Coordinates of N, CA and C in Angstrom, one line a residue:
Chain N
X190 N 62.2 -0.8 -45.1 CA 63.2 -0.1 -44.3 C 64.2 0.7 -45.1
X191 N 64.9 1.7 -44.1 CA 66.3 2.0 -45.0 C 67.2 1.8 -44.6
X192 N 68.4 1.6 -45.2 CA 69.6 1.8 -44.7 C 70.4 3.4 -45.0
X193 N 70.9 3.7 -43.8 CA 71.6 5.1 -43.7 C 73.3 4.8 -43.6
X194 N 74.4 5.4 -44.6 CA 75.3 5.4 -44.4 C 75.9 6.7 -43.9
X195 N 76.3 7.0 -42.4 CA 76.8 7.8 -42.2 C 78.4 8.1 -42.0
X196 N 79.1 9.2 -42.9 CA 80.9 9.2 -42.5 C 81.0 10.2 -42.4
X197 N 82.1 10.7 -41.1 CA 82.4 9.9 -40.5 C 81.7 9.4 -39.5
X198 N 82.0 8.2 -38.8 CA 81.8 7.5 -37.7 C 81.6 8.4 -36.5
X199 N 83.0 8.4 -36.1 CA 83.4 9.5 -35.7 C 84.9 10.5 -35.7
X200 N 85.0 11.2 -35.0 CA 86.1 11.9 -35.5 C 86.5 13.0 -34.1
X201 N 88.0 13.0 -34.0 CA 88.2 14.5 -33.1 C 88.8 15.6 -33.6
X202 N 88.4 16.7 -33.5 CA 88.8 17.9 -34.2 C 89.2 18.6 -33.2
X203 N 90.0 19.9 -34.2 CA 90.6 20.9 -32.8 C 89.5 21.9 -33.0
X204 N 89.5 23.0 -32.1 CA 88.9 24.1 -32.0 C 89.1 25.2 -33.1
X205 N 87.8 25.3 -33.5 CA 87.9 26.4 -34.3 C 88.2 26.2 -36.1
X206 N 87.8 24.6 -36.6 CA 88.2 24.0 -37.4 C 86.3 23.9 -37.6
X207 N 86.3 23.0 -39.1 CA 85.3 22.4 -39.4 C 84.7 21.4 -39.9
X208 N 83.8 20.4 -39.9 CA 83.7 19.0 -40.4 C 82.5 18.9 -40.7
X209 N 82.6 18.2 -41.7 CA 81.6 17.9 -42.9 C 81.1 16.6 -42.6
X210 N 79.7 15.6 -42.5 CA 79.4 14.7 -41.8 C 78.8 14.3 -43.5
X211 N 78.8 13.1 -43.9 CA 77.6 12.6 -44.8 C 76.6 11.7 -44.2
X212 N 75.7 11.8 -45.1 CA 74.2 10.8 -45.3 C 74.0 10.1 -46.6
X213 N 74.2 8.6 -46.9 CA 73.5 8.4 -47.7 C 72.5 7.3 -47.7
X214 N 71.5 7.5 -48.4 CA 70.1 6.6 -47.9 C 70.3 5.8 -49.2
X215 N 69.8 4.0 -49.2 CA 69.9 3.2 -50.2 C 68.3 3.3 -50.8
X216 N 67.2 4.0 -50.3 CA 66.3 3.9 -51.0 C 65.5 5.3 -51.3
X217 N 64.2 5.6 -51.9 CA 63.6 6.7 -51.5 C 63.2 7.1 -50.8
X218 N 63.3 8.1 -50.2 CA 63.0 9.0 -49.0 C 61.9 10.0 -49.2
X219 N 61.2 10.7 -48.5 CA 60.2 11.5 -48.7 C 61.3 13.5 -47.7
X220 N 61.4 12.6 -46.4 CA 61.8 13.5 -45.6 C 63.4 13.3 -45.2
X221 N 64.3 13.9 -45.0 CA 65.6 13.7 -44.4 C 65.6 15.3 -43.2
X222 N 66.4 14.7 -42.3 CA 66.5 15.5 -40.9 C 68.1 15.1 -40.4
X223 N 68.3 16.4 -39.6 CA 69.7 16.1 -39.0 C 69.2 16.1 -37.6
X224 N 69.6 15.7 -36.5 CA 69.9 15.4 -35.0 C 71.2 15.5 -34.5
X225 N 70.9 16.0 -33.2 CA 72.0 16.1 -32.6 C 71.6 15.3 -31.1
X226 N 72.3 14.5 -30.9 CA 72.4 13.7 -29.2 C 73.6 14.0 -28.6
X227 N 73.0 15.1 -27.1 CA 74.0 15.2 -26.3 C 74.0 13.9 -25.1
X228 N 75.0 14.0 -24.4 CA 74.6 13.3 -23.2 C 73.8 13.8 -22.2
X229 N 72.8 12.9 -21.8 CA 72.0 13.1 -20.6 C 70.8 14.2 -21.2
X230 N 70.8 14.4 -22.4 CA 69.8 15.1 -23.2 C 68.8 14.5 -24.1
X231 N 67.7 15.2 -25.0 CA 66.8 14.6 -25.5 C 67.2 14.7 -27.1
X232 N 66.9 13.8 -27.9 CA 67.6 14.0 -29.5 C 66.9 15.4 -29.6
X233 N 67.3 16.0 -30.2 CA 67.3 17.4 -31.1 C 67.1 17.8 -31.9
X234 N 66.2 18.1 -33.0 CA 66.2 18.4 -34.2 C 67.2 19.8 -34.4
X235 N 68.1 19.8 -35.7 CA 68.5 20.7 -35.9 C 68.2 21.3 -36.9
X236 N 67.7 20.8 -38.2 CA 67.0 21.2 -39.5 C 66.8 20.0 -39.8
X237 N 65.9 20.6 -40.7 CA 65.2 19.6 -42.2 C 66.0 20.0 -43.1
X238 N 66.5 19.0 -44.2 CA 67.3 19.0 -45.0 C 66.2 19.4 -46.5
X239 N 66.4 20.2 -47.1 CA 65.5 20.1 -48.4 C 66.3 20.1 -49.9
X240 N 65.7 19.4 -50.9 CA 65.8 19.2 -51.8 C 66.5 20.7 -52.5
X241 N 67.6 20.9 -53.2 CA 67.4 21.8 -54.1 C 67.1 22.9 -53.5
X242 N 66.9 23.0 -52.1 CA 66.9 25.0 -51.9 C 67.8 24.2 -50.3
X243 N 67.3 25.5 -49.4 CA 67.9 25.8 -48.5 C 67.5 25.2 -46.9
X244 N 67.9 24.7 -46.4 CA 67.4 23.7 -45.1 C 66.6 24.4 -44.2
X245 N 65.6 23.8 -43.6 CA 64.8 24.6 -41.6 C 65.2 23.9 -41.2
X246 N 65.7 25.0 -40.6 CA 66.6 25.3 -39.4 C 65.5 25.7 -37.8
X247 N 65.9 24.4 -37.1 CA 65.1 24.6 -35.8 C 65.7 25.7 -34.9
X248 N 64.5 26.2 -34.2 CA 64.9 27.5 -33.1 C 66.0 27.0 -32.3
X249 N 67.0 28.1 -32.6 CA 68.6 27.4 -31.8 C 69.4 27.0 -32.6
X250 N 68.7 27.0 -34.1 CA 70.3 26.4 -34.8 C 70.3 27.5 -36.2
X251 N 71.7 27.6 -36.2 CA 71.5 28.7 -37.6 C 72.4 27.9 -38.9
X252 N 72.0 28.6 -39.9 CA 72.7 28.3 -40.9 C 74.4 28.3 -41.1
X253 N 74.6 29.4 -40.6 CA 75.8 30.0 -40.7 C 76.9 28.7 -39.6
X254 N 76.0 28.2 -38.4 CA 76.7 27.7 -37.9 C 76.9 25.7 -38.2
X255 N 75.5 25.8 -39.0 CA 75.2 24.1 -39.3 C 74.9 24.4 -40.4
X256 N 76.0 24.4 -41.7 CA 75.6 24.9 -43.2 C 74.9 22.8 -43.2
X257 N 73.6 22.7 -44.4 CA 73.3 21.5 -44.6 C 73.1 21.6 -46.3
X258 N 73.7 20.5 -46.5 CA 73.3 20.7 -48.2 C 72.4 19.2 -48.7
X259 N 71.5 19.1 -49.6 CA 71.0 18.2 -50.1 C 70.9 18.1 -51.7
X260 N 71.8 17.6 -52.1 CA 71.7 18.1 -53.4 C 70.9 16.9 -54.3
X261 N 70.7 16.1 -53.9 CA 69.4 15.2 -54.9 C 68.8 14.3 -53.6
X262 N 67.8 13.4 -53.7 CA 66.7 13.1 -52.3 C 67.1 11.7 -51.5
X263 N 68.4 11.6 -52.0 CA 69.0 10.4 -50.9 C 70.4 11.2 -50.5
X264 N 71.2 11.8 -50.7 CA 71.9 12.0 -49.8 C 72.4 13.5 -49.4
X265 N 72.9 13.7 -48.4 CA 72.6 14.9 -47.7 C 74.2 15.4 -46.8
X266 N 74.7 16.3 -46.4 CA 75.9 16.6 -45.9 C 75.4 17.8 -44.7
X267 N 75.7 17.6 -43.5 CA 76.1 18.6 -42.3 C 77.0 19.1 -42.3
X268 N 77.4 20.5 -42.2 CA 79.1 21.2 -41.4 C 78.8 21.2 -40.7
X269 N 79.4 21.2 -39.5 CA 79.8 21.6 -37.8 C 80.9 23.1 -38.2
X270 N 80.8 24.2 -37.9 CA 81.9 24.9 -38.5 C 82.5 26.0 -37.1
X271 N 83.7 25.9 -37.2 CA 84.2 26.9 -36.3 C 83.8 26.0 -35.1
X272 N 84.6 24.6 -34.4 CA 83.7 24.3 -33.4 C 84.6 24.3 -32.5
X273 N 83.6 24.4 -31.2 CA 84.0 24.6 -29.8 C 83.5 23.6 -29.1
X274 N 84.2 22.9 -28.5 CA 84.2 22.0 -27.1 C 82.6 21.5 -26.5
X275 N 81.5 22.6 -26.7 CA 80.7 22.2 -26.5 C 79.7 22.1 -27.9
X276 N 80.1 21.6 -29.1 CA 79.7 21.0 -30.5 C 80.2 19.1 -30.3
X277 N 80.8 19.2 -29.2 CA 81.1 17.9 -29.1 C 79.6 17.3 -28.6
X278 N 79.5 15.9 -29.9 CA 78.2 15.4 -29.6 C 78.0 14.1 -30.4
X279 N 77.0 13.2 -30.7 CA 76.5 12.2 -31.7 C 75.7 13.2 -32.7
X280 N 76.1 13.9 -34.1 CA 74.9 14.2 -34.8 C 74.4 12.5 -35.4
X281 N 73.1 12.7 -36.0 CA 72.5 11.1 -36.4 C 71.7 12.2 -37.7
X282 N 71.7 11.5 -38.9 CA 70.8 11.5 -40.3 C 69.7 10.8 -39.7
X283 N 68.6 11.0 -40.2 CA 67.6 10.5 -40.3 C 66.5 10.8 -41.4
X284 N 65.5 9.9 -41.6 CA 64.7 9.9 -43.0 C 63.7 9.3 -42.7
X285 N 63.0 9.3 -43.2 CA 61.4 9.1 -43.5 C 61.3 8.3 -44.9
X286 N 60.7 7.3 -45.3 CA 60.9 6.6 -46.4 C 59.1 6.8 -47.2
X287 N 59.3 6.7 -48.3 CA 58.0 6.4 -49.3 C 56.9 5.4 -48.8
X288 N 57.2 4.9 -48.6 CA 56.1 3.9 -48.1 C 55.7 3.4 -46.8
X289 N 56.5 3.8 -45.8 CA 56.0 3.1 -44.8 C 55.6 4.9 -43.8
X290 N 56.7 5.7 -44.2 CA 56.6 7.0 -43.2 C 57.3 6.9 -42.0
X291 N 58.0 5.8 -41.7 CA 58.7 5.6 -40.5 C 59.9 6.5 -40.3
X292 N 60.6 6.8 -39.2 CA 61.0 7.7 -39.1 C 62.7 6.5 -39.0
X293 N 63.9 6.4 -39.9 CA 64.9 5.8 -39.3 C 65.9 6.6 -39.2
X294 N 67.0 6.0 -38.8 CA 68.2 6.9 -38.2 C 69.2 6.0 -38.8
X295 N 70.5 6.9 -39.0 CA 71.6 6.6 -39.2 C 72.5 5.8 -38.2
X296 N 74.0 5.5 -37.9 CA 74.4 5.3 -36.5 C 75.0 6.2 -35.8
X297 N 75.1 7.6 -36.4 CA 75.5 8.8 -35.8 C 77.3 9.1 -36.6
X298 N 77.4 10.3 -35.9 CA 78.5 10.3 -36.6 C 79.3 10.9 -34.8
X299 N 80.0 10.4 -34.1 CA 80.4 11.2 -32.7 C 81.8 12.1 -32.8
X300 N 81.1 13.2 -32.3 CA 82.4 14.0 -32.7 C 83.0 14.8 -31.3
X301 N 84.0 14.9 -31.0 CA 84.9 15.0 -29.8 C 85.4 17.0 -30.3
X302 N 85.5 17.9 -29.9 CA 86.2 18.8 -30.2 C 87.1 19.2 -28.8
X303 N 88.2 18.7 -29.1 CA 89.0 19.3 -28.4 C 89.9 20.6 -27.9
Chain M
X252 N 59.6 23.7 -16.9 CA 59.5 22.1 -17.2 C 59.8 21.5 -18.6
X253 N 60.3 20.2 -19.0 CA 60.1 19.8 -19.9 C 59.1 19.3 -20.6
X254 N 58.9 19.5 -22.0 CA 57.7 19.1 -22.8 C 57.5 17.5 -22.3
X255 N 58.8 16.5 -22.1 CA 58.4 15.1 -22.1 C 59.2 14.9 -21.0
X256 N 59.3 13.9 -19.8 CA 60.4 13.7 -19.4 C 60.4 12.4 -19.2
X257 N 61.8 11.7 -19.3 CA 61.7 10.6 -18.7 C 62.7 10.0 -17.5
X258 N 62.9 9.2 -16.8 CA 63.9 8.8 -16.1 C 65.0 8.4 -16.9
X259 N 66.5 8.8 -16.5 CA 67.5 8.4 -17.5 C 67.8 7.5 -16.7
X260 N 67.6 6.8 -15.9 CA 68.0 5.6 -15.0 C 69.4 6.1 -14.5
X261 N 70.5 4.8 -14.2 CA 70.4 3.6 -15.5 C 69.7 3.0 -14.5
X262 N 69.1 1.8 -15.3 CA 67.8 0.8 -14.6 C 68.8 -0.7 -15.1
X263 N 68.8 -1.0 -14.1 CA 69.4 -3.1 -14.2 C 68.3 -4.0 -13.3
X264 N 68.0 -4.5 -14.0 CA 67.4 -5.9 -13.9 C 67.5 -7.2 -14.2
X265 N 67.5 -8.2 -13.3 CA 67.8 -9.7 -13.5 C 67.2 -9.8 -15.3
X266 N 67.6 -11.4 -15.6 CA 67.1 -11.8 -17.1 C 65.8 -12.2 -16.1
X267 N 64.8 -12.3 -17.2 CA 63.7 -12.7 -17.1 C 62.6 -11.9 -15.9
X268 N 62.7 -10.4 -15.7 CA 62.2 -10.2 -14.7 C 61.4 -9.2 -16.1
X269 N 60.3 -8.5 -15.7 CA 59.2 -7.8 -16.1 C 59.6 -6.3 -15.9
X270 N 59.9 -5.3 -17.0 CA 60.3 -4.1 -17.2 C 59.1 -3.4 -17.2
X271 N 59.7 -1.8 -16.7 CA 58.6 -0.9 -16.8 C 59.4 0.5 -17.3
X272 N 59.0 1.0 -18.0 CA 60.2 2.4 -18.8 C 58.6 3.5 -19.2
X273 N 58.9 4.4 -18.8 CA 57.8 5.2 -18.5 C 57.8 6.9 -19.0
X274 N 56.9 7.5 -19.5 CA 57.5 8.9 -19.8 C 56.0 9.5 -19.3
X275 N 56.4 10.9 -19.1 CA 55.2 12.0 -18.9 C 55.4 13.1 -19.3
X276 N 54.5 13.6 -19.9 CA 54.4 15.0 -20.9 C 53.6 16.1 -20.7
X277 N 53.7 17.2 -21.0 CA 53.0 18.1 -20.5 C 51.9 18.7 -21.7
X278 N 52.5 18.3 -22.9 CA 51.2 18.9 -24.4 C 50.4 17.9 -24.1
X279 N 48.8 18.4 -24.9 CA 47.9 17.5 -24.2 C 47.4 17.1 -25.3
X280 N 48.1 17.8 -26.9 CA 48.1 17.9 -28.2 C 48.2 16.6 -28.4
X281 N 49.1 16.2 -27.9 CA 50.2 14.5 -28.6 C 49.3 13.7 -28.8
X282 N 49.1 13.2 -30.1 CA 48.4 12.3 -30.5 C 49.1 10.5 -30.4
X283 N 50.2 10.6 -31.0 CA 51.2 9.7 -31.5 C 52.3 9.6 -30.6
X284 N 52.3 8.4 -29.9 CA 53.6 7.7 -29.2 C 54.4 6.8 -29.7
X285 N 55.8 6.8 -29.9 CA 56.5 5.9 -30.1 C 57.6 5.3 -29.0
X286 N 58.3 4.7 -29.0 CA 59.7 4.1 -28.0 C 60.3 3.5 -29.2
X287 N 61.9 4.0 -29.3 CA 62.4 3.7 -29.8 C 63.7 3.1 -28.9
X288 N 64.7 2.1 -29.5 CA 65.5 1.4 -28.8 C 67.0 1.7 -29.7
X289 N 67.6 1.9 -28.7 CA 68.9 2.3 -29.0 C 69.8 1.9 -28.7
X290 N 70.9 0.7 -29.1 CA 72.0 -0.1 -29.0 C 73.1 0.7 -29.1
X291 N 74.0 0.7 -28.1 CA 75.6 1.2 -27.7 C 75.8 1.5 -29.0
X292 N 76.6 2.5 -29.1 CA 77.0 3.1 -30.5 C 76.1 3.1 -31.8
X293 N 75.1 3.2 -31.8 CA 74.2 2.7 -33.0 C 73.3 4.0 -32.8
X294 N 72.8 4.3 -34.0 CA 71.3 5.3 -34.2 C 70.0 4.4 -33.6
X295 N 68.8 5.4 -33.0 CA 67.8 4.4 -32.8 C 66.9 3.6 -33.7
X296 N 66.2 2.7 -33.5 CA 65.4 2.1 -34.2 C 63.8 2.1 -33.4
X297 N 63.2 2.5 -34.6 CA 61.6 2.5 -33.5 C 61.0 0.6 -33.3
X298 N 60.6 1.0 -32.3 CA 60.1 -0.3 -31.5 C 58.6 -0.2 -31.9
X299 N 58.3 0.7 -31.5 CA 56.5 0.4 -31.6 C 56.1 1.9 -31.6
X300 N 55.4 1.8 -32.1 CA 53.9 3.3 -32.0 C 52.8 2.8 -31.4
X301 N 52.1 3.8 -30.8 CA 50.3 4.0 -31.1 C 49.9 5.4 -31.0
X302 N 48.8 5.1 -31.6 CA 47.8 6.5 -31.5 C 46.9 6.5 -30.7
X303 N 46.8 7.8 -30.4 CA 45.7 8.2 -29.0 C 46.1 7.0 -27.7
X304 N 44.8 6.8 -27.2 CA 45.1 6.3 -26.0 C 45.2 4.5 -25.9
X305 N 45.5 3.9 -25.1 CA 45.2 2.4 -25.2 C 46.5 1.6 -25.2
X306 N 46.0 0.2 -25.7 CA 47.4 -0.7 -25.4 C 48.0 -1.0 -26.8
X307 N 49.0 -1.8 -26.8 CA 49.5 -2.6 -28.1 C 50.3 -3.1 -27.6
X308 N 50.6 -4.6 -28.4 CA 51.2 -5.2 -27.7 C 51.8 -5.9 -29.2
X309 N 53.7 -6.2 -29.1 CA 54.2 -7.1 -29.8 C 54.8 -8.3 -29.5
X310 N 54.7 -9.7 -28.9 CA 55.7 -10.2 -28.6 C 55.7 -10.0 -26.8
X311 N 57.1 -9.8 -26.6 CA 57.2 -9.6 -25.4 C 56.8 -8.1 -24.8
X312 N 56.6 -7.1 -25.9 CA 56.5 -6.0 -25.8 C 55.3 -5.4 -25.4
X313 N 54.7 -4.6 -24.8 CA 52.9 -4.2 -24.4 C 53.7 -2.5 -24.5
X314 N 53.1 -1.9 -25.3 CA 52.9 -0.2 -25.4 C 51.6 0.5 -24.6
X315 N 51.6 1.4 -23.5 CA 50.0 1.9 -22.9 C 50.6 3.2 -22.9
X316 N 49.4 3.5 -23.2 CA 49.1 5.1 -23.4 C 48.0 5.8 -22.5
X317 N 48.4 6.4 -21.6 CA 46.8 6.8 -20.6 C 47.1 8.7 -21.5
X318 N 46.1 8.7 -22.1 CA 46.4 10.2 -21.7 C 45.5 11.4 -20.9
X319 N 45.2 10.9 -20.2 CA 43.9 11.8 -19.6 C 45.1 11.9 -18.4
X320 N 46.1 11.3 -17.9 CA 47.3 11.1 -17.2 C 48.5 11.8 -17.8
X321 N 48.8 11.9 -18.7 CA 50.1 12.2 -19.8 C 50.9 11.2 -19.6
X322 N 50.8 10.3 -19.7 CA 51.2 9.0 -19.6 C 51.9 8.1 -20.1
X323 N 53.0 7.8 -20.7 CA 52.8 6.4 -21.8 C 54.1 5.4 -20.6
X324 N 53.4 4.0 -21.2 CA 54.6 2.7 -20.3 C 55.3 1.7 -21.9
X325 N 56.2 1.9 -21.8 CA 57.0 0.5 -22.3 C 56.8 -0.6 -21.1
X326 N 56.5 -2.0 -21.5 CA 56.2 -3.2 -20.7 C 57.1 -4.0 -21.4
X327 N 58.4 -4.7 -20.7 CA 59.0 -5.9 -21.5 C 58.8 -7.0 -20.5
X328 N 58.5 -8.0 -21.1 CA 58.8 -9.1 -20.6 C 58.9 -9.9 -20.6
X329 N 59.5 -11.4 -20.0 CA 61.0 -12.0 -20.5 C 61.9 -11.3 -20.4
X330 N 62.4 -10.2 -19.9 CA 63.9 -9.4 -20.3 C 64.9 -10.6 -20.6
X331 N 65.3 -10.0 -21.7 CA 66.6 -10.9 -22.2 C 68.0 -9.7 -22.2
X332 N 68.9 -10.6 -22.1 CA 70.6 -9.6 -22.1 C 70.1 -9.1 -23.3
X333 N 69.5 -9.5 -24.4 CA 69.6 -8.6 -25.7 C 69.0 -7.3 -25.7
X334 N 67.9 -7.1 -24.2 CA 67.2 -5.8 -24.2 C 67.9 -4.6 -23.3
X335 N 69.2 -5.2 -23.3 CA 70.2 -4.1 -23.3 C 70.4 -2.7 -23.8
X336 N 69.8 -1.7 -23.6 CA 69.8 -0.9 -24.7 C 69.6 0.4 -23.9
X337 N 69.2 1.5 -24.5 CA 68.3 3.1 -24.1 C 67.3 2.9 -24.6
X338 N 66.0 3.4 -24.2 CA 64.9 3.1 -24.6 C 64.6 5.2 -24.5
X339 N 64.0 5.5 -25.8 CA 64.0 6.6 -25.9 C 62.3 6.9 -26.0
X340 N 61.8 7.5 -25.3 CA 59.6 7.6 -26.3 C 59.7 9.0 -26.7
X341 N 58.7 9.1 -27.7 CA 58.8 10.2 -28.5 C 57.4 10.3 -28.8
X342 N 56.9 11.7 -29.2 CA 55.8 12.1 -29.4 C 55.4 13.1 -30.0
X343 N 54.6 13.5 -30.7 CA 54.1 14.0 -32.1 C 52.6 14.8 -32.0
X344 N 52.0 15.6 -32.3 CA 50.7 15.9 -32.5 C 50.3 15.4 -33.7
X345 N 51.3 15.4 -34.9 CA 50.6 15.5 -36.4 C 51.1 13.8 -37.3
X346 N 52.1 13.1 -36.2 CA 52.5 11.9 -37.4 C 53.7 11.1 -36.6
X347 N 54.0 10.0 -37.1 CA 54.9 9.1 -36.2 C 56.3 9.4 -37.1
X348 N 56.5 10.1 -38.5 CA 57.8 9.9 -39.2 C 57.8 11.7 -39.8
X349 N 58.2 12.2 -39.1 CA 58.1 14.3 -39.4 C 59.0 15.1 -38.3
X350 N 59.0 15.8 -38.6 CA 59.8 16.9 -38.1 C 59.6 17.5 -36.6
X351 N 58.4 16.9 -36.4 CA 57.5 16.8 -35.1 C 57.7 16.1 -33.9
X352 N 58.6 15.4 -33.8 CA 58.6 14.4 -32.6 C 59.0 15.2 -31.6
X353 N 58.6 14.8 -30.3 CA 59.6 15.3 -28.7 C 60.5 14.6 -28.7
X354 N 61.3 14.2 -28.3 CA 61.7 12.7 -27.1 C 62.2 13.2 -25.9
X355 N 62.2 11.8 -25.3 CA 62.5 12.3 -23.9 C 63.8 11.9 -24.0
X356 N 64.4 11.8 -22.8 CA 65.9 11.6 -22.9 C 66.7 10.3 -22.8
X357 N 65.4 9.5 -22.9 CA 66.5 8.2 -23.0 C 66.3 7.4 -21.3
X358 N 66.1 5.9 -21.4 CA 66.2 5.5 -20.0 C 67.3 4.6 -20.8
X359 N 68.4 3.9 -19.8 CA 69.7 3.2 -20.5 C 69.0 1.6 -19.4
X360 N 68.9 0.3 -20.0 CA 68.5 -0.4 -19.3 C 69.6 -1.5 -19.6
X361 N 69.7 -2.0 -18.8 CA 70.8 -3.1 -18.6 C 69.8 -4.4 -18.0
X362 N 70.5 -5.8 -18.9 CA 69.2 -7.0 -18.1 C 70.7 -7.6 -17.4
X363 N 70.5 -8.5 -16.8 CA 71.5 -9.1 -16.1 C 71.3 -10.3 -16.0
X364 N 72.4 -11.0 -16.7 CA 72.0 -12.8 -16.9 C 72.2 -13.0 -15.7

């Protein structure tokens, strides 16, 4: 298995501000991904986080507005940037590990924009 | 239409009564089904997979897959207060841990001592 530490928990922000989420995984990973869970919605992929270059980015989400960085293969950072009222949501880390392929998740990080 | 959908309930049932948590999909691609379970404030945890069509069963758990239907059932039984949770299924053409999954949206199930 893995363990995922995600911070923050959660957090409320104002409008038009930005927040930085971490990931860190206690073992090897193959794959890391960000999600996003709204209410009464289906989890979402927003990108794939990659090693050393630049994240995929699923249809609907851009760079500019979900900068992702991964700078070595366990841990990983989301921005939320410039947010509005409807960026309010649970993002969740998740990972894929070396040996088994299973897909785990973080406990999210929930974020409120007010 | 949606690729998967499921009932978001909420669904409550006595303890000990026999669950049914259900999804249907419209790709006919999907090879790989999973349900994953999701406790109040917590990220999900997967419960079980299978591939293609058929049963599995863990425990109190039975996984069925019809796909000639688009079909998949979560089966609990014994419901205990601990199977309190959202039960999420998810599904894949190419692998159970990738960038590939659907899910549906979650049924939120409540047991009741």
């Amino acid at each position: 298995s893995a363990v995922i530490s995600q911070k923050p928990s959660r957090d409320i922000c104002q409008r038009g501000t930005s927040l930085t989420i971490q990931c860190q995984v206690d073992s090897q990973v193959t794959m890391m991904f960000w999600y996003r869970q709204q209410p009464g919605q289906s989890l979402t992929l927003i990108a794939t986080a990659n090693q050393g270059s630049e994240a995929t980015y699923e249809s609907g989400f851009v760079i500019d507005k979900f900068p992702i960085s991964r700078p070595n293969l366990t841990f990983s950072t989301l921005t939320v940037s410039n947010m509005s009222p409807e960026d309010s949501s649970i993002y969740l880390c998740s990972v894929t590990t070396v040996n088994t392929g299973e897909l785990f998740f973080g406990e999210g990080s929930r974020l409120t924009v007010l | 239409q949606k690729e998967v959908e499921q009932d978001p309930g909420p669904l409550s049932v006595p303890e000990g009564a026999i669950v049914s948590l259900n999804c249907t999909y419209s790709n006919s691609a999907f090879q790989y089904f999973m349900w994953y379970r999701q406790y109040s404030r917590k990220g999900p945890e997967l419960l079980m997979y299978t591939y293609s069509s058929g049963n599995k069963e863990d425990g109190r758990f039975t996984a069925q897959v019809d796909k000639s239907s688009k079909y998949i059932s979560l089966f609990i039984r014994d419901s205990q207060p601990s199977d309190s949770a959202t039960y999420l299924c998810a599904m894949s053409e190419v692998g159970f841990g990738n960038e590939k999954l659907t899910f549906g949206t979650g049924t939120r199930l409540t047991i009741i001592p």
